[in-house]
Amino acid sequence: MGLQLYTNKESRGVVVEWLLIELGIECERVEVEYHTSMKSPEYLKLNPFGKVPVLIDEHVVIYELAAICAYLADKFPEKNLAPALGDPKR
Ligand SMILES: N[C@@H](CCC(=O)N[C@@H](CS)C(=O)NCC(=O)O)C(=O)O
């Protein structure tokens, strides 16, 4: 199973979509609606704040835009989007 992005087209989730394009990475996109599916019990298990975006990578669930961007940059170091872990520039 690959990456899954829970997002809404009118949200900051578009930043993750842009980053995925920059990385050239395939990701299943799951549209979540404000006020309804975003607040469902199933979705609140992914993000207890009931917000988008959420990225799922196998058993890893990440919410918070900055955390998702950092995670993706670290997952694909060959794309050089962030200094390596341990690099003082980081
Ligand atoms: N600090 C969070 C904020 C996420 C957030 O506020 N997302 C908005 C869309 S841009 C949202 O899902 N709002 C739904 C709500 O508050 O009910 C992040 O950076 O990911």
mmCIF file of C-alpha atoms in Angstrom, residues 9-86:
data_model
loop_
_atom_site.group_PDB
_atom_site.id
_atom_site.type_symbol
_atom_site.label_atom_id
_atom_site.label_comp_id
_atom_site.label_asym_id
_atom_site.label_seq_id
_atom_site.Cartn_x
_atom_site.Cartn_y
_atom_site.Cartn_z
ATOM 1 C CA LYS A 9 -9.408 20.892 -2.492
ATOM 2 C CA GLU A 10 -10.001 24.169 -0.631
ATOM 3 C CA SER A 11 -7.446 23.611 2.124
ATOM 4 C CA ARG A 12 -3.750 23.858 2.902
ATOM 5 C CA GLY A 13 -3.597 20.236 1.758
ATOM 6 C CA VAL A 14 -2.808 21.689 -1.684
ATOM 7 C CA VAL A 15 0.682 22.408 -0.332
ATOM 8 C CA VAL A 16 1.210 18.670 0.184
ATOM 9 C CA GLU A 17 -0.110 17.995 -3.314
ATOM 10 C CA TRP A 18 2.397 20.505 -4.679
ATOM 11 C CA LEU A 19 5.202 18.855 -2.709
ATOM 12 C CA LEU A 20 4.211 15.414 -3.997
ATOM 13 C CA ILE A 21 4.403 16.750 -7.554
ATOM 14 C CA GLU A 22 7.855 18.209 -6.830
ATOM 15 C CA LEU A 23 8.920 14.816 -5.465
ATOM 16 C CA GLY A 24 7.346 12.944 -8.364
ATOM 17 C CA ILE A 25 5.641 10.636 -5.904
ATOM 18 C CA GLU A 26 2.364 8.799 -6.468
ATOM 19 C CA CYS A 27 -0.179 9.227 -3.698
ATOM 20 C CA GLU A 28 -3.802 8.224 -3.358
ATOM 21 C CA ARG A 29 -5.894 11.323 -2.735
ATOM 22 C CA VAL A 30 -8.923 11.048 -0.455
ATOM 23 C CA GLU A 31 -11.275 14.059 -0.474
ATOM 24 C CA VAL A 32 -12.703 14.825 2.962
ATOM 25 C CA GLU A 33 -15.568 17.280 3.381
ATOM 26 C CA TYR A 34 -15.696 20.096 5.912
ATOM 27 C CA HIS A 35 -18.155 19.654 8.815
ATOM 28 C CA THR A 36 -19.157 16.112 7.813
ATOM 29 C CA SER A 37 -16.596 13.407 6.959
ATOM 30 C CA MET A 38 -13.839 15.557 8.536
ATOM 31 C CA LYS A 39 -15.616 15.179 11.900
ATOM 32 C CA SER A 40 -16.629 11.531 11.543
ATOM 33 C CA PRO A 41 -15.503 9.059 14.244
ATOM 34 C CA GLU A 42 -13.397 7.194 11.664
ATOM 35 C CA TYR A 43 -11.604 10.354 10.559
ATOM 36 C CA LEU A 44 -11.087 11.580 14.131
ATOM 37 C CA LYS A 45 -9.069 8.405 14.712
ATOM 38 C CA LEU A 46 -6.634 9.715 12.079
ATOM 39 C CA ASN A 47 -6.630 13.338 13.244
ATOM 40 C CA PRO A 48 -8.294 14.043 16.590
ATOM 41 C CA PHE A 49 -8.552 17.726 15.578
ATOM 42 C CA GLY A 50 -10.792 16.825 12.642
ATOM 43 C CA LYS A 51 -8.727 18.805 10.154
ATOM 44 C CA VAL A 52 -6.890 18.230 6.903
ATOM 45 C CA PRO A 53 -4.343 17.379 5.669
ATOM 46 C CA VAL A 54 -3.475 13.911 6.961
ATOM 47 C CA LEU A 55 -0.834 11.740 5.322
ATOM 48 C CA ILE A 56 -0.778 7.971 5.815
ATOM 49 C CA ASP A 57 2.309 5.931 5.035
ATOM 50 C CA GLU A 58 1.554 2.300 5.851
ATOM 51 C CA HIS A 59 1.095 2.374 9.643
ATOM 52 C CA VAL A 60 2.374 5.928 10.084
ATOM 53 C CA VAL A 61 -0.286 8.630 10.376
ATOM 54 C CA ILE A 62 0.872 12.244 10.212
ATOM 55 C CA TYR A 63 -1.119 15.428 10.616
ATOM 56 C CA GLU A 64 0.024 19.061 10.715
ATOM 57 C CA LEU A 65 1.142 20.462 7.367
ATOM 58 C CA ALA A 66 4.713 21.241 8.428
ATOM 59 C CA ALA A 67 5.171 17.759 9.896
ATOM 60 C CA ILE A 68 3.903 16.160 6.683
ATOM 61 C CA CYS A 69 6.287 18.248 4.555
ATOM 62 C CA ALA A 70 9.238 17.409 6.843
ATOM 63 C CA TYR A 71 8.294 13.708 6.791
ATOM 64 C CA LEU A 72 8.169 13.615 2.995
ATOM 65 C CA ALA A 73 11.467 15.482 2.638
ATOM 66 C CA ASP A 74 13.097 12.972 5.007
ATOM 67 C CA LYS A 75 11.498 9.954 3.310
ATOM 68 C CA PHE A 76 12.937 10.898 -0.055
ATOM 69 C CA PRO A 77 16.424 12.319 0.752
ATOM 70 C CA GLU A 78 17.564 11.783 -2.834
ATOM 71 C CA LYS A 79 15.266 14.662 -3.854
ATOM 72 C CA ASN A 80 17.354 17.109 -1.777
ATOM 73 C CA LEU A 81 14.426 19.069 -0.387
ATOM 74 C CA ALA A 82 15.887 19.280 3.127
ATOM 75 C CA PRO A 83 19.325 19.064 4.734
ATOM 76 C CA ALA A 84 20.082 15.570 6.009
ATOM 77 C CA LEU A 85 19.368 14.606 9.604
ATOM 78 C CA GLY A 86 22.395 15.587 11.638
#
